[in-house]
GROMACS .gro file of C-alpha atoms in nm:
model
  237
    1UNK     CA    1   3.573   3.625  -0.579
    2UNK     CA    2   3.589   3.707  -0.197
    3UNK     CA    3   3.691   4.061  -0.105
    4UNK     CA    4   3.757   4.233   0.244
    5UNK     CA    5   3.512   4.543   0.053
    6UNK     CA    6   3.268   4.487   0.395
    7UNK     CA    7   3.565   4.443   0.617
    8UNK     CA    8   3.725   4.661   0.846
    9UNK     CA    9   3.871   4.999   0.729
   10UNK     CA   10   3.642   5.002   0.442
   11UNK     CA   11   3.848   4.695   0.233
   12UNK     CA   12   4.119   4.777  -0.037
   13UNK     CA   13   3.959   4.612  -0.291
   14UNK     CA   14   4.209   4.749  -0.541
   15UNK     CA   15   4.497   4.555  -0.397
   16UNK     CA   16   4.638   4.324  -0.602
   17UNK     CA   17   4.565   3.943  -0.390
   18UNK     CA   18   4.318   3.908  -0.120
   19UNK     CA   19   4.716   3.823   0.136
   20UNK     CA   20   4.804   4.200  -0.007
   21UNK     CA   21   4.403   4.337   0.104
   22UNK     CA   22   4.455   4.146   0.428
   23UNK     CA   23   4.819   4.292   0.499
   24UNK     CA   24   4.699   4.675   0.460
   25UNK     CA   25   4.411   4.596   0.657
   26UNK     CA   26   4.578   4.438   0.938
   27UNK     CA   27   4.871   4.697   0.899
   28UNK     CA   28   4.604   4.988   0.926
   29UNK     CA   29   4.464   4.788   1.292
   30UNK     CA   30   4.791   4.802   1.371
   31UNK     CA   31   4.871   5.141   1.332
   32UNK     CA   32   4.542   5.311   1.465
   33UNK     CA   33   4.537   5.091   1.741
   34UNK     CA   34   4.276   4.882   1.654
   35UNK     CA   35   4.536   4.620   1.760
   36UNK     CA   36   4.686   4.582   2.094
   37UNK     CA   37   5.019   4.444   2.229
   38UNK     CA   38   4.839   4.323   2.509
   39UNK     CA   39   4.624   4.071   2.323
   40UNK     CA   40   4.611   3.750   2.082
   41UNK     CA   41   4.461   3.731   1.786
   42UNK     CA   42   4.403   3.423   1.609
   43UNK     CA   43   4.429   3.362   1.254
   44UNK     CA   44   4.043   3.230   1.237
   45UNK     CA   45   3.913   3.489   1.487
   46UNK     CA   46   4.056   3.771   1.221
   47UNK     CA   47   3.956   3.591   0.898
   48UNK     CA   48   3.572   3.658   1.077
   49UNK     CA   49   3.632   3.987   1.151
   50UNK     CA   50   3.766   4.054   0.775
   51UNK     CA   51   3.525   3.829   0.595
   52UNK     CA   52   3.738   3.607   0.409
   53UNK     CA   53   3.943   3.302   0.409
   54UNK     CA   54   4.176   3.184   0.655
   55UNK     CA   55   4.432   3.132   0.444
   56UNK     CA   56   4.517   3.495   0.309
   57UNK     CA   57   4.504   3.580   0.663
   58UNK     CA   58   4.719   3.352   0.790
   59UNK     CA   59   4.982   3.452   0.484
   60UNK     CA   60   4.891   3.813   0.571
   61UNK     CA   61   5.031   3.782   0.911
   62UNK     CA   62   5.339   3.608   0.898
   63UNK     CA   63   5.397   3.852   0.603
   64UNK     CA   64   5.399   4.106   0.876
   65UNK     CA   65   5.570   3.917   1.133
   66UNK     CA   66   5.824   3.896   0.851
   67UNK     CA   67   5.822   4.253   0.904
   68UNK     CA   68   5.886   4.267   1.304
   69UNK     CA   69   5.564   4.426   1.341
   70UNK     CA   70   5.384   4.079   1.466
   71UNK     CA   71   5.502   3.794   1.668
   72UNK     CA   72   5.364   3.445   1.646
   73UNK     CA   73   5.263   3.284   1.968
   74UNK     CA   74   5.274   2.855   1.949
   75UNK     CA   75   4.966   2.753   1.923
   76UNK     CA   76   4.773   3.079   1.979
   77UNK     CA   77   4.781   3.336   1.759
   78UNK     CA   78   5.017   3.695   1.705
   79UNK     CA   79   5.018   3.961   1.889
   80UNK     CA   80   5.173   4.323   1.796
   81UNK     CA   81   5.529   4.349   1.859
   82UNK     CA   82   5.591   4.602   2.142
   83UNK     CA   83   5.806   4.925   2.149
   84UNK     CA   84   6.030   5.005   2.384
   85UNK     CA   85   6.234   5.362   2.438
   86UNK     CA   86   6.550   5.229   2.410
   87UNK     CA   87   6.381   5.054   2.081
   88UNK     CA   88   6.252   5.361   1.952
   89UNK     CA   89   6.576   5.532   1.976
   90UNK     CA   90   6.755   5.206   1.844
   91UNK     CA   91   6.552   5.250   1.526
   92UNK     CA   92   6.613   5.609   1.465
   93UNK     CA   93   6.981   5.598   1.511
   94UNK     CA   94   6.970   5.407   1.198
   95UNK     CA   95   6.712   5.612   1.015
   96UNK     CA   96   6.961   5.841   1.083
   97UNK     CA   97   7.231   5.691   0.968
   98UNK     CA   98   7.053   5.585   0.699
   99UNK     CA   99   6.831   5.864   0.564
  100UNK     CA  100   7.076   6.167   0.631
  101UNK     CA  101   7.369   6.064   0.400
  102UNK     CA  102   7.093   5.908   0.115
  103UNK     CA  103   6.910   6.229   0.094
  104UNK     CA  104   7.222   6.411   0.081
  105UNK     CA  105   7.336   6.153  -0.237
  106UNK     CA  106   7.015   6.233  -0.364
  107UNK     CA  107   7.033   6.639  -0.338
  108UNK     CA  108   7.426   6.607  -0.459
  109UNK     CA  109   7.341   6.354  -0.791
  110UNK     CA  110   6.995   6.599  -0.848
  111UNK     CA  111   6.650   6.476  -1.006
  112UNK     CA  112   6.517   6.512  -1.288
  113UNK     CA  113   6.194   6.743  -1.343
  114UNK     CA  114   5.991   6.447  -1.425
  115UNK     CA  115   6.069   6.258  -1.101
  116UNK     CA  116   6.024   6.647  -0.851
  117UNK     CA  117   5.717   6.667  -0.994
  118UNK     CA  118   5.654   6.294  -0.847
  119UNK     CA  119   5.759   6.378  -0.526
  120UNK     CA  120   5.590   6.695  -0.514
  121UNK     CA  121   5.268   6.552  -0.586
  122UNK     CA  122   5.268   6.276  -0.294
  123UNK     CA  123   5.375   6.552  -0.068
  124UNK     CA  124   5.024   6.710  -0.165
  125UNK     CA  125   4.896   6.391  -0.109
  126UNK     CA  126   5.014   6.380   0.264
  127UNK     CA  127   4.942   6.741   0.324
  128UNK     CA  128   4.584   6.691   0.261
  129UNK     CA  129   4.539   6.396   0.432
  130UNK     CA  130   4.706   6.526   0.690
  131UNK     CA  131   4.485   6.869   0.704
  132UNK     CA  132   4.170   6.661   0.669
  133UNK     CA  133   4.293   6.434   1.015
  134UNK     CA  134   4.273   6.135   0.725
  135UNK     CA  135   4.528   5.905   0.948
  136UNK     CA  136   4.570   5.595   0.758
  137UNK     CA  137   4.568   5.806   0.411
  138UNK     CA  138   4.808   6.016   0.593
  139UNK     CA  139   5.042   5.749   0.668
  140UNK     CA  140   5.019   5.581   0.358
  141UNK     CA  141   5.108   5.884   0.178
  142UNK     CA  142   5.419   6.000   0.421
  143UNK     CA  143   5.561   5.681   0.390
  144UNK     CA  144   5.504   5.627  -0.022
  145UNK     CA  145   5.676   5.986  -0.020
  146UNK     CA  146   5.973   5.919   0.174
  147UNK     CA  147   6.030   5.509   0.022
  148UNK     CA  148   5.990   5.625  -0.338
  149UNK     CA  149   6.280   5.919  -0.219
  150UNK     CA  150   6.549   5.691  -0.116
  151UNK     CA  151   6.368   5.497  -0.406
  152UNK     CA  152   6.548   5.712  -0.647
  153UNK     CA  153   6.913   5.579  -0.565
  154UNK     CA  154   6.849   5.258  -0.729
  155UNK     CA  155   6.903   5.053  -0.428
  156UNK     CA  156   6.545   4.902  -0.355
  157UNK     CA  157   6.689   4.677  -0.050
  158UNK     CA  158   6.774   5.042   0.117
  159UNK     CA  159   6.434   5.181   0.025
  160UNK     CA  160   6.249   4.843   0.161
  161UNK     CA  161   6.469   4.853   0.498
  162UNK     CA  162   6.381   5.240   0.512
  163UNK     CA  163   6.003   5.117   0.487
  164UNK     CA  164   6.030   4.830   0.743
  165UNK     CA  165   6.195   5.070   0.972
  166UNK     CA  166   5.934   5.356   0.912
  167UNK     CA  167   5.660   5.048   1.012
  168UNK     CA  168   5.775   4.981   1.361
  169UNK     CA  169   5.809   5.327   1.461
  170UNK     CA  170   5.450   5.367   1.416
  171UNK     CA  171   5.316   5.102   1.658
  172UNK     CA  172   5.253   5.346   1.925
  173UNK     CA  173   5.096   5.669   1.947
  174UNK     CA  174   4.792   5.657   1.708
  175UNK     CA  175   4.435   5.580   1.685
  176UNK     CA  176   4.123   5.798   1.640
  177UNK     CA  177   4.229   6.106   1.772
  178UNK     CA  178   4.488   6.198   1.502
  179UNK     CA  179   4.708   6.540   1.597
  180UNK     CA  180   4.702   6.751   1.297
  181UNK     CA  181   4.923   7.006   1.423
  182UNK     CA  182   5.168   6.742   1.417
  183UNK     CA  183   5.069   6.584   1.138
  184UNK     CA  184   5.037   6.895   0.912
  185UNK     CA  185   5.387   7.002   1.045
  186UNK     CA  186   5.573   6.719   0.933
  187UNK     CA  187   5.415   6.719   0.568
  188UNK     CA  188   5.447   7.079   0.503
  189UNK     CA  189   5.851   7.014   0.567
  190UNK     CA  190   5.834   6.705   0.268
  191UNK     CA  191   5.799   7.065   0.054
  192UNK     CA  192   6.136   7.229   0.230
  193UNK     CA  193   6.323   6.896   0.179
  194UNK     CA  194   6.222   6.891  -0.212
  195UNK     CA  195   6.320   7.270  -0.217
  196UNK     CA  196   6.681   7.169  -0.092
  197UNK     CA  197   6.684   6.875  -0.353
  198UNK     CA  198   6.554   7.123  -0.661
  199UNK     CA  199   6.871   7.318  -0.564
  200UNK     CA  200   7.149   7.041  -0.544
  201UNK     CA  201   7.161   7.162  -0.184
  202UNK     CA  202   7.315   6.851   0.004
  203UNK     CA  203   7.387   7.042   0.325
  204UNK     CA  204   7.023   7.226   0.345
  205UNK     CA  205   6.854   6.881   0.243
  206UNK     CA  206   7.094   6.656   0.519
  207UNK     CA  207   6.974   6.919   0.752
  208UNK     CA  208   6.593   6.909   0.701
  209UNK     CA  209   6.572   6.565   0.680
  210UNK     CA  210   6.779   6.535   1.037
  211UNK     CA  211   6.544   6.776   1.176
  212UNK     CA  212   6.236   6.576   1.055
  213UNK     CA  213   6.342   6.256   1.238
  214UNK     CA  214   6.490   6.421   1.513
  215UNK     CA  215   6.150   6.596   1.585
  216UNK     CA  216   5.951   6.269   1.515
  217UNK     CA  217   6.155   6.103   1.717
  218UNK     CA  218   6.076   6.321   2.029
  219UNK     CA  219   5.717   6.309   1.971
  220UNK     CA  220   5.679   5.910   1.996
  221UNK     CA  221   5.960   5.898   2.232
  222UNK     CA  222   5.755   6.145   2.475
  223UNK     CA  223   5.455   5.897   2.425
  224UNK     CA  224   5.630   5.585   2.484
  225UNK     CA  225   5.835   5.744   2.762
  226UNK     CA  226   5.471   5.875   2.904
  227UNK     CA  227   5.277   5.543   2.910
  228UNK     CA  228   5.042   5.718   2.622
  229UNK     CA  229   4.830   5.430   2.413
  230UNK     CA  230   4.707   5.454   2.087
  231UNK     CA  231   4.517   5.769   1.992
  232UNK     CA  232   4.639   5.987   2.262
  233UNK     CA  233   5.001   6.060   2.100
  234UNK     CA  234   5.115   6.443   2.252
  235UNK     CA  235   5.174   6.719   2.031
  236UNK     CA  236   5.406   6.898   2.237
  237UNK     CA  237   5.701   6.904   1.968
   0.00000   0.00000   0.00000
């Protein structure tokens, strides 16, 4: 069976489909900055680069145009969707409005031991991935951690427009030269946030969470705002 194992970013041979390997892949290029706003990419000239098939390619990325974070050209190709300031702060207006009140639900209704324990092991996860500069493990495991949150409510269109929304935000600002001050930051407050939520503590959770996007929001905002590309995003928050 064909695998992306000798393609870029090492493969994800685990994944369940050779569209789903070819969708993290191209997701991760996207990301990192592998991929540029600036130029096509064509559905065979990728399939080379990944070593397989056209056709799980070509699935792959209108699966993640599907997603706003490609845009089909006619006859060409995709390119990576572009992200303006005025976008970025689009999107976290409704993070906000989304994630505040949610995470308050969540701290108000309580979890149970069984499903803390959950969380508290993915925000491990991000911490050390985070502390070891891992970006695309880092990512991975931020956004698993804060979906399978807002997971808990039962509502899995919120948590998959809560994922979708976490995706575009990340189109600028990253590439080899991860900042793990920043990085390292942001995970240890996942362990504040559960804290909050062990305590039915809606105010102290609605607060941490606010101050988590808010403070993301001013770091890619400064890079957008700045002109920065991928892999040069400022730690100045």
């Amino acid at each position: 069976m064909e695998t992306l194992q000798d393609g870029p970013l090492g493969g994800l041979v685990s994944a369940p489909s050779l569209r789903e390997q070819a969708r993290q892949v191209i997701r991760g290029m996207i990301i990192t900055g592998q991929m540029q706003p600036d130029q096509l990419y064509s559905v065979p000239r990728l399939a080379a680069d990944l070593r397989v098939s056209a056709t799980p390619v070509r699935e792959a990325l209108l699966d993640l145009e599907r997603e706003g974070l490609l845009e089909a050209v006619r006859n060409r190709g995709f390119r990576v969707v572009s992200l303006s300031l005025h976008e970025l702060n689009d999107i976290f207006a409704i993070r906000l409005l989304l994630e505040v009140p949610s995470v308050g639900d969540i701290a108000q209704d309580g979890l149970s031991t069984e499903r803390l324990h959950e969380l508290h092991q993915l925000a491990e996860v991000t911490l050390q991935t985070a502390e070891a500069g891992d970006l695309i493990a880092f990512l991975d495991a931020d956004l698993k951690f804060h979906v399978q949150l807002i997971a808990t409510l039962g509502n899995p269109c919120l948590a998959k427009l809560v994922e979708t929304l976490r995706d575009r935000v990340r189109l600028h600002g990253f590439a080899s030269g991860s900042p793990r001050e920043f990085l390292t930051r942001s995970a240890k407050e996942h362990f504040k946030l559960l804290d909050y939520i062990s305590r039915r503590d809606r105010s102290g959770a609605e607060a941490t969470i606010r101050q988590h996007l808010e403070r993301s929001r001013g770091v890619w905002g400064d890079n957008i705002a700045h002109g920065a590309n991928a892999g040069t995003l400022n730690d100045s928050s």
